[in-house]
Coordinates of C-alpha atoms in Angstrom, one line a residue:
M1 CA 0.0 0.0 0.0
E2 CA 2.8 2.4 0.8
E3 CA 4.6 1.6 -2.5
E4 CA 1.4 2.6 -4.4
S5 CA 1.2 5.8 -2.5
M6 CA 4.9 6.6 -3.4
E7 CA 4.2 5.9 -7.0
E8 CA 1.3 8.4 -7.0
E9 CA 3.5 11.1 -5.4
G10 CA 6.4 10.4 -7.8
G11 CA 4.2 10.8 -10.8
G12 CA 3.8 14.5 -10.2
E13 CA 7.2 15.7 -11.5
A14 CA 7.7 16.7 -15.1
M15 CA 10.9 15.6 -16.8
M16 CA 12.3 17.2 -19.8
D17 CA 15.7 16.7 -21.5
D18 CA 17.4 19.2 -23.8
Q19 CA 19.6 18.4 -26.7
N20 CA 22.6 18.2 -24.3
H21 CA 20.7 15.6 -22.3
N22 CA 20.5 17.9 -19.2
N23 CA 17.7 16.8 -16.9
W24 CA 15.2 19.6 -16.6
G25 CA 13.2 17.9 -13.8
A26 CA 11.6 20.1 -11.1
G27 CA 14.2 18.9 -8.6
G28 CA 17.1 18.2 -10.9
Y29 CA 19.8 20.1 -12.7
G30 CA 17.4 22.2 -14.6
R31 CA 16.2 24.1 -11.6
H32 CA 19.8 24.8 -10.6
L33 CA 20.7 26.0 -14.1
L34 CA 17.6 28.0 -15.1
G35 CA 16.5 29.1 -11.6
E36 CA 13.3 28.8 -9.7
R37 CA 11.7 31.4 -11.8
L38 CA 11.7 29.2 -14.9
L39 CA 10.8 25.8 -13.4
P40 CA 8.8 26.1 -10.2
P41 CA 8.5 22.9 -8.3
A42 CA 5.4 20.8 -8.8
G43 CA 3.0 20.9 -6.0
P44 CA 1.9 17.9 -3.9
P45 CA -0.4 15.3 -5.7
L46 CA -4.0 16.0 -5.5
P47 CA -6.0 13.6 -3.2
G48 CA -7.7 10.8 -5.1
P49 CA -11.1 9.3 -4.4
E50 CA -9.5 6.3 -2.6
H51 CA -7.3 8.4 -0.2
N52 CA -8.8 8.8 3.3
G53 CA -5.7 10.2 5.2
A54 CA -4.8 6.9 6.9
G55 CA -4.0 4.8 3.9
L56 CA -5.5 3.6 0.6
R57 CA -8.7 1.6 0.4
G58 CA -9.6 -1.1 -2.2
C59 CA -7.2 -3.8 -3.3
E60 CA -9.4 -5.2 -6.0
P61 CA -8.2 -5.0 -9.6
G62 CA -10.9 -2.5 -10.3
A63 CA -9.7 -0.2 -7.6
A64 CA -6.1 -0.5 -8.8
T65 CA -7.2 0.5 -12.3
G66 CA -9.0 3.5 -10.8
R67 CA -5.9 4.5 -8.9
A68 CA -3.7 4.2 -12.0
G69 CA -6.1 6.3 -14.0
A70 CA -6.1 9.0 -11.2
A71 CA -2.3 9.0 -11.1
G72 CA -2.1 9.4 -14.8
A73 CA -4.5 12.3 -14.7
I74 CA -2.5 14.0 -11.9
A75 CA 0.8 13.6 -13.8
A76 CA -0.8 15.0 -17.0
I77 CA -2.0 18.0 -15.0
N78 CA 1.4 18.7 -13.4
I79 CA 3.3 18.2 -16.7
S80 CA 0.9 20.6 -18.5
A81 CA 1.3 23.2 -15.8
S82 CA 5.1 23.0 -15.7
T83 CA 5.4 23.0 -19.5
S84 CA 3.2 26.1 -19.8
K85 CA 5.2 28.0 -17.2
F86 CA 8.4 26.9 -18.9
L87 CA 7.2 28.0 -22.4
M88 CA 6.3 31.5 -21.0
N89 CA 10.1 32.1 -20.7
V90 CA 11.1 30.6 -24.0
I91 CA 13.5 32.7 -26.1
T92 CA 12.6 32.3 -29.8
I93 CA 15.0 32.6 -32.6
E94 CA 13.4 36.0 -33.4
D95 CA 14.0 37.1 -29.8
Y96 CA 17.6 36.0 -30.0
K97 CA 18.2 37.9 -33.3
S98 CA 16.4 41.1 -32.2
T99 CA 17.3 41.3 -28.5
Y100 CA 20.1 39.1 -27.3
W101 CA 22.6 38.9 -30.2
P102 CA 22.7 42.8 -30.7
K103 CA 23.8 43.2 -27.1
L104 CA 26.5 40.6 -27.6
D105 CA 27.5 42.1 -31.0
S106 CA 28.0 45.5 -29.5
A107 CA 30.1 44.2 -26.6
I108 CA 32.3 42.2 -28.8
D109 CA 32.9 45.2 -31.0
Q110 CA 34.1 47.2 -28.0
L111 CA 36.4 44.5 -26.7
L112 CA 38.0 43.9 -30.1
T113 CA 38.8 47.6 -30.6
Q114 CA 39.8 48.6 -27.1
S115 CA 43.4 49.8 -26.4
P116 CA 45.3 48.6 -23.3
G117 CA 44.1 50.6 -20.3
D118 CA 40.9 51.8 -22.0
Y119 CA 37.6 51.8 -19.9
I120 CA 34.9 49.7 -21.6
P121 CA 31.4 50.9 -20.6
I122 CA 29.7 47.5 -20.8
S123 CA 28.2 45.3 -18.1
Y124 CA 30.0 42.0 -18.0
E125 CA 27.3 40.6 -15.8
Q126 CA 24.6 41.5 -18.4
I127 CA 26.6 39.9 -21.3
Y128 CA 27.4 36.8 -19.3
S129 CA 23.6 36.5 -18.5
C130 CA 22.7 36.9 -22.2
V131 CA 25.0 34.0 -23.1
Y132 CA 23.8 31.9 -20.2
K133 CA 20.1 32.3 -21.2
C134 CA 20.8 31.7 -24.9
V135 CA 22.6 28.4 -24.1
C136 CA 19.8 27.3 -21.8
Q137 CA 17.3 28.0 -24.6
Q138 CA 19.2 25.9 -27.2
H139 CA 20.7 28.8 -29.2
S140 CA 24.3 27.7 -28.7
E141 CA 24.9 26.7 -32.3
Q142 CA 23.5 29.9 -33.8
M143 CA 25.4 32.0 -31.2
Y144 CA 28.7 30.2 -32.0
S145 CA 28.2 30.8 -35.7
D146 CA 27.5 34.5 -35.2
L147 CA 30.5 34.9 -33.0
I148 CA 32.9 33.3 -35.5
K149 CA 31.4 35.3 -38.3
K150 CA 31.7 38.5 -36.3
I151 CA 35.3 38.0 -35.4
T152 CA 36.3 36.8 -38.9
N153 CA 34.9 40.0 -40.4
H154 CA 36.9 42.1 -37.9
L155 CA 40.1 40.2 -38.6
E156 CA 39.7 40.7 -42.4
R157 CA 39.4 44.4 -41.8
V158 CA 42.6 44.3 -39.7
S159 CA 44.4 42.4 -42.4
K160 CA 43.5 45.0 -45.1
E161 CA 44.7 47.8 -42.8
L162 CA 48.0 46.1 -42.4
Q163 CA 48.4 45.6 -46.1
A164 CA 48.1 49.4 -46.6
S165 CA 50.8 50.1 -44.0
P166 CA 54.2 51.5 -45.1
P167 CA 57.2 49.4 -44.3
D168 CA 58.5 51.7 -41.6
L169 CA 55.2 51.3 -39.7
Y170 CA 54.4 47.7 -40.6
I171 CA 56.1 45.9 -37.7
E172 CA 54.7 48.3 -35.1
R173 CA 51.1 48.0 -36.5
F174 CA 51.3 44.2 -36.6
N175 CA 52.4 44.3 -33.0
V176 CA 49.4 46.5 -32.0
A177 CA 47.0 44.2 -33.9
L178 CA 48.3 41.1 -32.3
G179 CA 48.4 42.5 -28.8
Q180 CA 44.9 44.0 -29.1
Y181 CA 43.4 40.8 -30.3
M182 CA 45.1 38.6 -27.7
G183 CA 44.0 41.1 -25.0
A184 CA 40.4 41.0 -26.3
L185 CA 40.3 37.2 -26.0
Q186 CA 41.0 37.4 -22.3
S187 CA 37.6 39.0 -21.9
I188 CA 35.6 37.3 -24.8
V189 CA 36.5 33.7 -23.8
P190 CA 35.3 34.0 -20.2
L191 CA 32.1 35.7 -21.3
F192 CA 31.2 32.7 -23.5
I193 CA 32.2 30.1 -21.0
Y194 CA 28.8 28.5 -20.9
M195 CA 28.7 28.1 -24.7
N196 CA 32.2 26.7 -24.6
K197 CA 31.4 24.2 -21.9
F198 CA 28.0 23.0 -23.1
Y199 CA 28.3 23.2 -26.8
I200 CA 31.9 23.6 -28.2
E201 CA 33.6 21.1 -25.8
T202 CA 30.7 18.6 -25.7
K203 CA 29.4 18.8 -29.3
L204 CA 32.4 19.9 -31.3
N205 CA 35.2 18.5 -29.1
R206 CA 37.1 21.8 -29.4
D207 CA 37.9 24.8 -27.3
L208 CA 36.7 28.4 -27.9
K209 CA 40.1 30.0 -27.2
D210 CA 41.9 27.6 -29.6
D211 CA 39.3 28.4 -32.3
L212 CA 39.6 32.1 -31.9
I213 CA 43.5 32.0 -32.0
K214 CA 43.2 29.9 -35.2
L215 CA 41.1 32.7 -36.7
F216 CA 43.9 35.2 -36.2
T217 CA 46.4 32.8 -37.7
E218 CA 44.4 32.1 -40.8
H219 CA 43.0 35.6 -41.5
V220 CA 46.0 37.8 -40.4
A221 CA 49.3 36.1 -39.6
E222 CA 49.4 33.7 -42.6
K223 CA 48.6 36.5 -45.0
H224 CA 51.5 38.7 -43.6
I225 CA 54.2 36.3 -42.4
Y226 CA 56.2 36.5 -45.7
N227 CA 56.2 40.3 -45.6
L228 CA 56.8 40.5 -41.9
M229 CA 59.7 38.1 -41.5
P230 CA 62.1 40.0 -43.8
L231 CA 61.4 43.2 -42.0
L232 CA 62.0 41.5 -38.6
L233 CA 65.4 40.1 -39.9
E234 CA 66.4 43.5 -41.1
A235 CA 65.4 45.2 -37.9
Q236 CA 67.4 42.5 -36.0
S237 CA 70.5 43.4 -38.0
T238 CA 70.1 47.1 -37.1
P239 CA 70.1 47.4 -33.3
F240 CA 67.3 49.4 -31.8
Q241 CA 65.5 50.0 -35.1
I242 CA 62.5 48.8 -33.2
T243 CA 62.2 48.4 -29.4
P244 CA 63.2 45.1 -27.9
S245 CA 59.8 44.7 -26.3
T246 CA 58.1 45.0 -29.7
M247 CA 60.4 42.4 -31.2
A248 CA 59.9 40.1 -28.3
N249 CA 56.1 40.4 -28.4
I250 CA 55.9 39.6 -32.1
V251 CA 58.4 36.7 -32.1
K252 CA 56.7 35.1 -29.1
G253 CA 53.2 35.7 -30.6
L254 CA 54.2 34.1 -33.9
Y255 CA 55.6 31.1 -32.0
T256 CA 52.3 30.8 -30.2
L257 CA 50.3 31.0 -33.4
R258 CA 52.3 28.5 -35.3
P259 CA 55.5 26.9 -33.8
E260 CA 56.8 25.7 -37.2
W261 CA 57.4 29.2 -38.3
V262 CA 60.6 28.9 -36.2
Q263 CA 62.2 27.3 -39.3
M264 CA 62.0 30.6 -41.2
A265 CA 64.4 32.3 -38.9
P266 CA 65.8 30.0 -36.1
A267 CA 68.4 32.5 -35.0
L268 CA 65.8 35.2 -34.5
F269 CA 63.4 33.0 -32.6
S270 CA 66.2 31.6 -30.4
K271 CA 66.8 35.0 -28.9
F272 CA 63.4 35.0 -27.3
I273 CA 62.3 31.3 -27.2
P274 CA 64.4 28.9 -25.2
N275 CA 65.7 25.6 -26.6
I276 CA 65.1 26.5 -30.2
L277 CA 68.6 25.9 -31.4
P278 CA 70.5 22.6 -30.8
P279 CA 72.8 22.6 -27.8
A280 CA 76.2 24.3 -28.1
V281 CA 79.2 22.1 -28.9
E282 CA 82.8 22.7 -28.2
S283 CA 83.8 22.5 -31.8
E284 CA 81.8 25.6 -32.6
L285 CA 83.1 27.8 -29.8
Q286 CA 85.2 29.8 -32.3
E287 CA 82.1 30.5 -34.4
Y288 CA 80.2 31.7 -31.3
A289 CA 83.1 34.0 -30.4
A290 CA 83.1 35.4 -34.0
Q291 CA 79.4 36.2 -33.7
D292 CA 79.9 38.0 -30.4
Q293 CA 82.7 40.1 -31.9
K294 CA 80.5 41.0 -34.9
L295 CA 77.8 42.2 -32.6
Q296 CA 80.3 44.3 -30.7
R297 CA 81.6 45.9 -33.9
E298 CA 78.0 46.7 -34.9
L299 CA 77.3 48.3 -31.6
I300 CA 80.5 50.4 -31.9
Q301 CA 79.5 51.5 -35.4
N302 CA 76.2 52.7 -34.0
G303 CA 77.9 54.8 -31.3
F304 CA 77.7 52.3 -28.4
T305 CA 81.4 52.7 -27.2
R306 CA 80.9 53.5 -23.5
G307 CA 81.8 50.0 -22.4
D308 CA 85.0 50.0 -24.4
Q309 CA 86.0 53.4 -23.1
S310 CA 85.3 52.4 -19.6
R311 CA 87.4 49.3 -20.0
K312 CA 90.2 51.4 -21.6
R313 CA 90.2 53.8 -18.7
A314 CA 90.2 51.0 -16.2
G315 CA 93.2 49.5 -18.0
E316 CA 95.1 52.7 -18.0
E317 CA 94.5 53.2 -14.3
L318 CA 95.6 49.7 -13.6
T319 CA 98.8 50.2 -15.6
Y320 CA 99.5 53.5 -13.9
N321 CA 98.9 52.1 -10.4
G322 CA 101.0 49.0 -11.2
S323 CA 103.9 51.2 -12.4
S324 CA 103.7 53.4 -9.3
A325 CA 103.8 50.4 -7.1
C326 CA 106.8 49.0 -8.9
A327 CA 108.6 52.3 -8.6
S328 CA 107.9 52.5 -4.9
S329 CA 109.2 49.0 -4.3
R330 CA 112.5 50.0 -5.9
G331 CA 112.9 53.2 -3.9
Y332 CA 111.9 55.6 -6.7
R333 CA 109.7 58.6 -5.9

């Protein structure tokens, strides 16, 4: 008798699965993810005609059939009520396109074009909430497609601007574009963390950050690497033509985008990336020394002689002091 009562009570909860197989039951993961507002808990089962407060009467087959019918009716009522309340909060594709995506689009624009240290007047909480709701309402695929298209269009514009840059500004502008994009990813990826977790990782078996870095590689870096590398090698041969920090940022960034680009200029990459070149061997020590001497000559030619002059003065003082000491030891004044 108690088991039948438990069956009646258990029939009151509505269970719905989304395409990610999340349990949207009144007491399951759905309430935690969507909140009490979207999925209110089902009320207690309505009393049936056989319930008298102390137990259930009637054990005949006819009575059992009546109880099963009553339980089915109660379950249907509860499912209908929960479903209607859930549907009242549905975000249609029209709602997504007219209300939710425009907010995300505007925020992404600002993040992609911000300069380091700029204040961005957007609500991260609001953007995070938009993404969260769209994922819960099964718009992850559309949102991912829109995000990729948005960023691709931005990178194509960046690439065209770089192509129009004069050679003397090319390296610096590439550095700005690379740094600006990588900085934007530090905000964009966390904002879309729910989409990444419940769609990209589970459905596509990929990662959002990797996908967005790949976009920069394909639409910017690959198109400019053969123009950029000769300019970097030329700048390397002329000390301080560009700042060391700019050179380091670009070389490390290129290595992050595509490690095999090291083969284009191993000596250049080895100055900023450890363990690029093979280990030093004793038979090549003379060659290493020659390279150091060449660098010193280049520095002298560009006016960097303070070190040599200091060493020369130090040598002269040492010689003078040594001669004086020798003269004193022999009794000369």
